Amino acid sequence: MKLYSLGLSPFAARVRISIYAKGLDVEIVPPPEGGMKSPEYLGLNPMGRVPVLITDEGHPIPESETIVEYLEDRFPSPSLRPASPEDKARARLIARVDEIYVGQPMITLFGQFDPAKRDAAVVDQALLKLDEGLSYVERFMGPGPYALGDKLTTADCQLTPNLFFVGVLGQTFGRGDLLEPHDRLAAYGRMMREEPVLGRVLGEMAEGLKAFRRG
Ligand SMILES: N[C@@H](CCC(=O)N[C@@H](CS)C(=O)NCC(=O)O)C(=O)O
């Protein structure tokens, strides 16, 4: 298998967590020469985005959630799905709530990075929404140390990369540690940096951020 991926992309990072946690043999590469809008790449993913997984049979699968679910179906052991239907629903809920209620204000804030073009009211409103989204996620989390309990699940695949960006946004907008008011998420934030698979992916994202800032 091959994964088209970029170090900093939270969507690609979500898939890399699954790949590393399952110990899968996947060649991880950047988009091909010509980029994500080249006819060659658009043939694999008409949306022109990373990640895309190329299966052993040569089928391209875009969209991070779909790829993570495919990997669970195709390589069920070790499973990143919790055992009970209730916990499976909870893992999906954490991922979904995080993607919508944390991810959307995050996208607004990415549009406000340039201080010269920044609208303080938009930033304040988006940071409030982000904080609200973090509260929702926290409500559905289990006792830990992972998102649900003592095993890494598909919920962690979604949560960890987004929390990396929550950290970046706190620094960028001078608001400090945005996880601090959320005890459970703050503990999760400390855990993810120490955890081997999550820490590895966070390191790759940090390298990607450095490269992005260098231009
Ligand atoms: N819903 C998609 C989102 C993928 C996505 O937006 N990837 C970004 C990188 S973080 C991208 O490739 N952007 C390129 C572009 O928009 O041109 C997923 O879950 O995989």
mmCIF file of C-alpha atoms in Angstrom, residues 74-190:
data_model
loop_
_atom_site.group_PDB
_atom_site.id
_atom_site.type_symbol
_atom_site.label_atom_id
_atom_site.label_comp_id
_atom_site.label_asym_id
_atom_site.label_seq_id
_atom_site.Cartn_x
_atom_site.Cartn_y
_atom_site.Cartn_z
ATOM 1 C CA ARG A 74 -9.016 -4.863 5.936
ATOM 2 C CA PHE A 75 -6.590 -5.311 8.879
ATOM 3 C CA PRO A 76 -8.811 -6.019 11.892
ATOM 4 C CA SER A 77 -5.961 -6.948 14.222
ATOM 5 C CA PRO A 78 -4.882 -5.094 16.252
ATOM 6 C CA SER A 79 -8.248 -3.400 16.286
ATOM 7 C CA LEU A 80 -8.576 0.318 16.937
ATOM 8 C CA ARG A 81 -12.316 -0.116 17.382
ATOM 9 C CA PRO A 82 -13.521 -0.510 20.961
ATOM 10 C CA ALA A 83 -15.315 -3.763 21.782
ATOM 11 C CA SER A 84 -18.895 -2.807 22.694
ATOM 12 C CA PRO A 85 -21.403 -1.174 20.334
ATOM 13 C CA GLU A 86 -21.798 1.648 22.882
ATOM 14 C CA ASP A 87 -18.057 2.365 22.958
ATOM 15 C CA LYS A 88 -17.866 2.088 19.154
ATOM 16 C CA ALA A 89 -20.588 4.744 18.977
ATOM 17 C CA ARG A 90 -18.672 6.863 21.512
ATOM 18 C CA ALA A 91 -15.440 6.620 19.495
ATOM 19 C CA ARG A 92 -17.302 7.754 16.371
ATOM 20 C CA LEU A 93 -19.024 10.501 18.326
ATOM 21 C CA ILE A 94 -15.758 11.905 19.715
ATOM 22 C CA ALA A 95 -14.259 11.926 16.214
ATOM 23 C CA ARG A 96 -17.362 13.481 14.663
ATOM 24 C CA VAL A 97 -17.858 16.140 17.344
ATOM 25 C CA ASP A 98 -14.158 17.021 17.176
ATOM 26 C CA GLU A 99 -14.200 17.239 13.374
ATOM 27 C CA ILE A 100 -17.244 19.549 13.326
ATOM 28 C CA TYR A 101 -17.158 21.657 16.486
ATOM 29 C CA VAL A 102 -13.383 21.971 16.908
ATOM 30 C CA GLY A 103 -12.430 21.659 13.227
ATOM 31 C CA GLN A 104 -14.730 24.382 11.889
ATOM 32 C CA PRO A 105 -13.616 27.263 14.136
ATOM 33 C CA MET A 106 -10.073 26.071 13.525
ATOM 34 C CA ILE A 107 -10.533 26.612 9.777
ATOM 35 C CA THR A 108 -11.861 30.137 10.481
ATOM 36 C CA LEU A 109 -8.753 30.837 12.587
ATOM 37 C CA PHE A 110 -6.387 29.556 9.873
ATOM 38 C CA GLY A 111 -7.834 32.335 7.712
ATOM 39 C CA GLN A 112 -6.758 34.886 10.358
ATOM 40 C CA PHE A 113 -3.061 33.948 10.596
ATOM 41 C CA ASP A 114 -1.813 37.049 8.804
ATOM 42 C CA PRO A 115 -1.724 39.874 11.425
ATOM 43 C CA ALA A 116 -2.025 42.467 8.634
ATOM 44 C CA LYS A 117 -5.375 41.049 7.523
ATOM 45 C CA ARG A 118 -6.649 39.914 10.925
ATOM 46 C CA ASP A 119 -10.167 40.793 12.156
ATOM 47 C CA ALA A 120 -10.066 40.749 15.974
ATOM 48 C CA ALA A 121 -13.843 40.184 16.267
ATOM 49 C CA VAL A 122 -13.680 37.136 13.965
ATOM 50 C CA VAL A 123 -10.759 35.749 16.000
ATOM 51 C CA ASP A 124 -12.559 36.263 19.335
ATOM 52 C CA GLN A 125 -15.751 34.655 18.073
ATOM 53 C CA ALA A 126 -13.906 31.663 16.561
ATOM 54 C CA LEU A 127 -11.881 31.150 19.770
ATOM 55 C CA LEU A 128 -15.134 31.069 21.757
ATOM 56 C CA LYS A 129 -16.555 28.504 19.351
ATOM 57 C CA LEU A 130 -13.358 26.476 19.584
ATOM 58 C CA ASP A 131 -13.557 26.480 23.368
ATOM 59 C CA GLU A 132 -17.194 25.383 23.169
ATOM 60 C CA GLY A 133 -16.205 22.580 20.771
ATOM 61 C CA LEU A 134 -13.493 21.396 23.159
ATOM 62 C CA SER A 135 -16.092 21.230 25.963
ATOM 63 C CA TYR A 136 -18.330 19.056 23.792
ATOM 64 C CA VAL A 137 -15.469 16.662 22.987
ATOM 65 C CA GLU A 138 -14.522 16.432 26.649
ATOM 66 C CA ARG A 139 -18.088 15.480 27.602
ATOM 67 C CA PHE A 140 -17.885 12.330 25.481
ATOM 68 C CA MET A 141 -14.393 11.218 26.499
ATOM 69 C CA GLY A 142 -13.873 8.229 28.771
ATOM 70 C CA PRO A 143 -11.674 7.980 31.871
ATOM 71 C CA GLY A 144 -8.461 7.755 29.822
ATOM 72 C CA PRO A 145 -5.582 7.915 29.434
ATOM 73 C CA TYR A 146 -6.662 7.635 25.765
ATOM 74 C CA ALA A 147 -9.811 9.296 24.405
ATOM 75 C CA LEU A 148 -11.960 6.385 25.543
ATOM 76 C CA GLY A 149 -10.019 4.262 27.989
ATOM 77 C CA ASP A 150 -6.730 2.395 28.206
ATOM 78 C CA LYS A 151 -6.405 1.596 24.460
ATOM 79 C CA LEU A 152 -5.686 3.729 21.427
ATOM 80 C CA THR A 153 -8.818 3.867 19.240
ATOM 81 C CA THR A 154 -10.004 5.550 16.058
ATOM 82 C CA ALA A 155 -11.130 8.448 18.295
ATOM 83 C CA ASP A 156 -7.442 9.172 19.057
ATOM 84 C CA CYS A 157 -6.632 9.110 15.338
ATOM 85 C CA GLN A 158 -8.918 12.147 14.943
ATOM 86 C CA LEU A 159 -8.336 13.896 18.246
ATOM 87 C CA THR A 160 -4.536 14.045 18.540
ATOM 88 C CA PRO A 161 -3.815 15.870 15.228
ATOM 89 C CA ASN A 162 -6.502 18.484 15.915
ATOM 90 C CA LEU A 163 -5.149 19.093 19.411
ATOM 91 C CA PHE A 164 -1.731 19.736 17.855
ATOM 92 C CA PHE A 165 -3.358 22.612 15.989
ATOM 93 C CA VAL A 166 -5.211 23.813 19.087
ATOM 94 C CA GLY A 167 -1.710 24.292 20.568
ATOM 95 C CA VAL A 168 -0.517 26.178 17.485
ATOM 96 C CA LEU A 169 -3.587 28.442 17.538
ATOM 97 C CA GLY A 170 -3.156 29.289 21.236
ATOM 98 C CA GLN A 171 0.402 30.443 20.504
ATOM 99 C CA THR A 172 -0.452 32.245 17.262
ATOM 100 C CA PHE A 173 -3.210 34.323 18.829
ATOM 101 C CA GLY A 174 -1.363 34.874 22.131
ATOM 102 C CA ARG A 175 -3.936 33.014 24.241
ATOM 103 C CA GLY A 176 -1.583 30.467 25.843
ATOM 104 C CA ASP A 177 -2.647 26.877 26.403
ATOM 105 C CA LEU A 178 -6.236 26.573 25.147
ATOM 106 C CA LEU A 179 -6.547 23.106 26.717
ATOM 107 C CA GLU A 180 -5.820 24.366 30.221
ATOM 108 C CA PRO A 181 -9.462 25.140 31.169
ATOM 109 C CA HIS A 182 -10.436 21.597 30.139
ATOM 110 C CA ASP A 183 -8.942 19.216 32.740
ATOM 111 C CA ARG A 184 -9.584 15.998 30.840
ATOM 112 C CA LEU A 185 -8.256 17.394 27.554
ATOM 113 C CA ALA A 186 -5.275 18.981 29.298
ATOM 114 C CA ALA A 187 -4.356 15.552 30.719
ATOM 115 C CA TYR A 188 -4.876 14.038 27.266
ATOM 116 C CA GLY A 189 -2.616 16.714 25.761
ATOM 117 C CA ARG A 190 0.198 15.703 28.149
#
